[in-house]
Short mmCIF file of C-alpha atoms in Angstrom, two decimals:
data_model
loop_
_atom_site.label_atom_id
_atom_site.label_comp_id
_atom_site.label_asym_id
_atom_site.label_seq_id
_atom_site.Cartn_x
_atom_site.Cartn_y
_atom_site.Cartn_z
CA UNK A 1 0.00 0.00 0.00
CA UNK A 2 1.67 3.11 -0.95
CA UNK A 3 2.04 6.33 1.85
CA UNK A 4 -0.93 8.22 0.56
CA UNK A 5 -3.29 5.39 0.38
CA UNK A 6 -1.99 4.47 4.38
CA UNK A 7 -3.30 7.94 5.43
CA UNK A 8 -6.47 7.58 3.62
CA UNK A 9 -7.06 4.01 5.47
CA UNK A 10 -6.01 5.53 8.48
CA UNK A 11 -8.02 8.82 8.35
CA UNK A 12 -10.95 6.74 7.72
CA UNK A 13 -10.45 4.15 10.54
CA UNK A 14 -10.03 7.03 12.71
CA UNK A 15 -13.42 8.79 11.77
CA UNK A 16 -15.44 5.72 12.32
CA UNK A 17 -13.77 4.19 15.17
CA UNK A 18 -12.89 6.64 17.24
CA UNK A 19 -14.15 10.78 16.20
CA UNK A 20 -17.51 10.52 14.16
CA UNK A 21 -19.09 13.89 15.37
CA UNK A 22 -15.42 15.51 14.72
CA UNK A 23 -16.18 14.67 11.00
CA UNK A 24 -20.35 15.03 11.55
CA UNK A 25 -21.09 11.69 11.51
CA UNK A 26 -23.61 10.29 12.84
CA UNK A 27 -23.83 5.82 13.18
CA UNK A 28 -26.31 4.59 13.28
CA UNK A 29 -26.27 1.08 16.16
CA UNK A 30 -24.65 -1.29 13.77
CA UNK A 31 -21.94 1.80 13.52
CA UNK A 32 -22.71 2.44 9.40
CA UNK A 33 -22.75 5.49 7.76
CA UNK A 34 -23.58 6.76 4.12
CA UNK A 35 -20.41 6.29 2.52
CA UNK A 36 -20.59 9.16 0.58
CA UNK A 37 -21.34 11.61 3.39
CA UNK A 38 -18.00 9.77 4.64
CA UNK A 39 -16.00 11.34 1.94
CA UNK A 40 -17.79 14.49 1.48
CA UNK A 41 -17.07 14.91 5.29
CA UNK A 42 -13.37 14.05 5.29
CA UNK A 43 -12.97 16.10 2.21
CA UNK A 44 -14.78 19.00 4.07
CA UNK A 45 -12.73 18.78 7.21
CA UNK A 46 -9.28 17.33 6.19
CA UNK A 47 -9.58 19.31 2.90
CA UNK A 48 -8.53 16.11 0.80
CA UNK A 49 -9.75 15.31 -2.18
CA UNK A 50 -10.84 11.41 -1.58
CA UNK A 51 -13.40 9.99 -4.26
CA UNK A 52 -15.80 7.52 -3.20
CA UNK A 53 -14.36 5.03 -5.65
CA UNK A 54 -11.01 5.35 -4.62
CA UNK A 55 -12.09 3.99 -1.27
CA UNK A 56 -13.73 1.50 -2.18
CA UNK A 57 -11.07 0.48 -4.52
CA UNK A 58 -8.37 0.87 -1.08
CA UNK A 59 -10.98 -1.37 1.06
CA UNK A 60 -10.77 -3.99 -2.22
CA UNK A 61 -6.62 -4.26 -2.17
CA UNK A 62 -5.93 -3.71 1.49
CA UNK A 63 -4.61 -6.74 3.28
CA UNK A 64 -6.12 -5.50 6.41
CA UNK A 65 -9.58 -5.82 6.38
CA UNK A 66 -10.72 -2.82 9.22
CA UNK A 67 -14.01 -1.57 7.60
CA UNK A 68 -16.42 -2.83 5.23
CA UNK A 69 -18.71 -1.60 2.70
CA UNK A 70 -22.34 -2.87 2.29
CA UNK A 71 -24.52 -1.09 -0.58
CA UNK A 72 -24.00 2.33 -0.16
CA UNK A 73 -22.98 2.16 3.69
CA UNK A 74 -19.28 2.00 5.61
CA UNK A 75 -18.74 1.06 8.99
CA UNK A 76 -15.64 0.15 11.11
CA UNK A 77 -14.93 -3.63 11.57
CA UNK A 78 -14.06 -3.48 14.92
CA UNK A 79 -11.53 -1.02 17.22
CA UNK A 80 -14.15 1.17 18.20
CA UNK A 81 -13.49 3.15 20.95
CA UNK A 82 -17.61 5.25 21.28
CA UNK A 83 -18.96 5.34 23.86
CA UNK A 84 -22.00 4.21 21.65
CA UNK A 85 -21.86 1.16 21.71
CA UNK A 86 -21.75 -0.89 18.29
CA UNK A 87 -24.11 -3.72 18.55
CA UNK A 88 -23.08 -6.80 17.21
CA UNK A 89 -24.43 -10.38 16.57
CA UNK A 90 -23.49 -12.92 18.89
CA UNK A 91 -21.97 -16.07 17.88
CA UNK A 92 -20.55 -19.30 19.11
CA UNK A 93 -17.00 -19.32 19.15
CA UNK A 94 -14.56 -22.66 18.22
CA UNK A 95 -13.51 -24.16 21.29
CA UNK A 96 -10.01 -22.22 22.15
CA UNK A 97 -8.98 -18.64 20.75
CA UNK A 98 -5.93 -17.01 21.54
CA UNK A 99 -4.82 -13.54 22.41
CA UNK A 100 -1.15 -12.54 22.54
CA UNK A 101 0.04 -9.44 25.28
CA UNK A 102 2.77 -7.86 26.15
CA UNK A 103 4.46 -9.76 29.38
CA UNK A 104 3.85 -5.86 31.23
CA UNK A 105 0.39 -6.72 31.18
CA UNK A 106 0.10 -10.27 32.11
CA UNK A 107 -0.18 -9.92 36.14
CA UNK A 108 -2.88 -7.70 35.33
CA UNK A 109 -4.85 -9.75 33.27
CA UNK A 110 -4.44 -13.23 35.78
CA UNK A 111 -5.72 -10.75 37.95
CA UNK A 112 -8.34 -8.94 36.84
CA UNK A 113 -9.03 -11.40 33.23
CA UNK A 114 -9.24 -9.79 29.54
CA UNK A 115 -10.70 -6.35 29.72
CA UNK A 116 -11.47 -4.40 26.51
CA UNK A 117 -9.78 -1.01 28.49
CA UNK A 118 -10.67 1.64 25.83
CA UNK A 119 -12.72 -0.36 23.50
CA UNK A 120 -15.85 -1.47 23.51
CA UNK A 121 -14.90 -5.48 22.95
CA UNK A 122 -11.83 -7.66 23.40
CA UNK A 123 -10.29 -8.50 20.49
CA UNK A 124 -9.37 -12.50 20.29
CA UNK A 125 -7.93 -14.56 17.15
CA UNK A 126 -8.97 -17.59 15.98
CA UNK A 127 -4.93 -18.39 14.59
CA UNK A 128 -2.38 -18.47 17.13
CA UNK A 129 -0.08 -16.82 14.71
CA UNK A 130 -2.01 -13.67 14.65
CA UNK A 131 -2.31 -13.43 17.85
CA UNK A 132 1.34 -13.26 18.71
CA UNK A 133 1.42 -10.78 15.57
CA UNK A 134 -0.71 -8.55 17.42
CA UNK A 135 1.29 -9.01 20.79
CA UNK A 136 4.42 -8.23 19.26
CA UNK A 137 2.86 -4.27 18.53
CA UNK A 138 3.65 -4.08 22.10
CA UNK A 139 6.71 -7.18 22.89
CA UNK A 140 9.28 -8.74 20.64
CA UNK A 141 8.20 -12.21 22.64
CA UNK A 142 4.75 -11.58 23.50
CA UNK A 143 2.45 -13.99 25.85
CA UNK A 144 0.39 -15.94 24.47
CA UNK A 145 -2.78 -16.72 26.02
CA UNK A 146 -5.31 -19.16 24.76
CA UNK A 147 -8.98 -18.20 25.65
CA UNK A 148 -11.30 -21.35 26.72
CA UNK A 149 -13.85 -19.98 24.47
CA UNK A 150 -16.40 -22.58 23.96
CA UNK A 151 -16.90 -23.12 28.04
CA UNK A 152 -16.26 -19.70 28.61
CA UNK A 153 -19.45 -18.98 26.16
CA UNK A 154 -21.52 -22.63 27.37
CA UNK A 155 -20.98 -20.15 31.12
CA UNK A 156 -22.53 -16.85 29.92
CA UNK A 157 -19.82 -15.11 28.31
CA UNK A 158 -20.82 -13.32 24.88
CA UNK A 159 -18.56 -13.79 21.70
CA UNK A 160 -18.93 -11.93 18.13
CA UNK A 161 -17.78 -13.31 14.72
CA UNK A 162 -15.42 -11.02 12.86
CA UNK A 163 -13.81 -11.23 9.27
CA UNK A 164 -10.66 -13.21 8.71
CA UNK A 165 -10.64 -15.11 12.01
CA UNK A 166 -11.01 -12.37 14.52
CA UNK A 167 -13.38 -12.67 17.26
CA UNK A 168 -14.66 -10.23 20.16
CA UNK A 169 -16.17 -10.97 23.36
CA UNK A 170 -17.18 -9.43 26.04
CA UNK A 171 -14.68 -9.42 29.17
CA UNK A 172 -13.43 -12.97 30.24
CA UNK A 173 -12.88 -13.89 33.57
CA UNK A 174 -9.73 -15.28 34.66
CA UNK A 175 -10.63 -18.75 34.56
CA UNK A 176 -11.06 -19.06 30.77
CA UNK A 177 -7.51 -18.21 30.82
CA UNK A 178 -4.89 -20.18 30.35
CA UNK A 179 -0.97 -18.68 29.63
CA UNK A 180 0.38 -21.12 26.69
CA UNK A 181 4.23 -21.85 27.02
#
């Protein structure tokens, strides 16, 4: 993905994840919005000059699969940090998913279990390779922790299906936790 096209994913990850009303948005519960009043909003307030083809065409190559387009609507995948919260359907997860942390944070978390701290859902992988991709943002060796997801949901906890093998849940409690050597 060249530079430009980076900003343009980022700027519009940003607007729908994190600072709708900055860009006079408004989501509706599912967290879409008219894709075109997208980019007539970030060309209003950024002063860019984004076309609505050209994102779709960035959303079509990107390897990274943060929003998604249906029909004429955009939303955010997941990463929101709103304190509207962006309903999602529940699923039934496989029977373990993983989640890979820095080891700063791994007291914390055998203490207190997976929190979503600023975002609305904890973020879990199906692959235990992208897991320890994602804990390596924040460790050259991250932990690895693999969630007990199937008794953790047959016990009341709540899980979403994502794209590409990413899951959220609701907070698990310690004991769905296990740290994997």
């Amino acid at each position: 993905m060249l530079v430009e096209e980076e900003k343009i994913s980022k700027l519009i990850s940003y607007a729908l994840r994190h600072e709708p009303a900055r860009f006079q948005l408004e989501l509706d519960e599912s967290g879409f919005v008219s894709l075109d009043e997208l980019v007539s909003k970030l060309n209003q307030v950024e002063q860019v000059d984004l076309k609505t083809e050209a994102v779709v065409a960035l959303l079509e190559k990107s390897d990274k699969k943060r929003w998604e387009i249906q029909g004429h609507l955009i939303r955010a995948i997941y990463g929101h940090s709103l304190s509207q919260k962006i309903i999602k359907q529940a699923a039934k997860p496989p029977e373990f998913l993983y989640h890979g942390t820095a080891h700063k944070f791994v007291d914390r978390i055998l203490a207190q279990g997976l929190l979503p701290k600023d975002r609305q859902y904890v973020h879990l992988s199906q692959e235990i390779i992208t897991a320890i991709d994602v804990g390596k943002r924040r460790d050259h060796e991250p932990v690895l922790l693999e969630v007990l997801a199937q008794f953790a949901y047959e016990n009341g906890v709540v899980f979403y299906q994502e794209k590409d093998g990413i899951w959220l849940s609701e907070p698990i409690p310690v004991r769905y936790l296990r740290v994997m050597p």
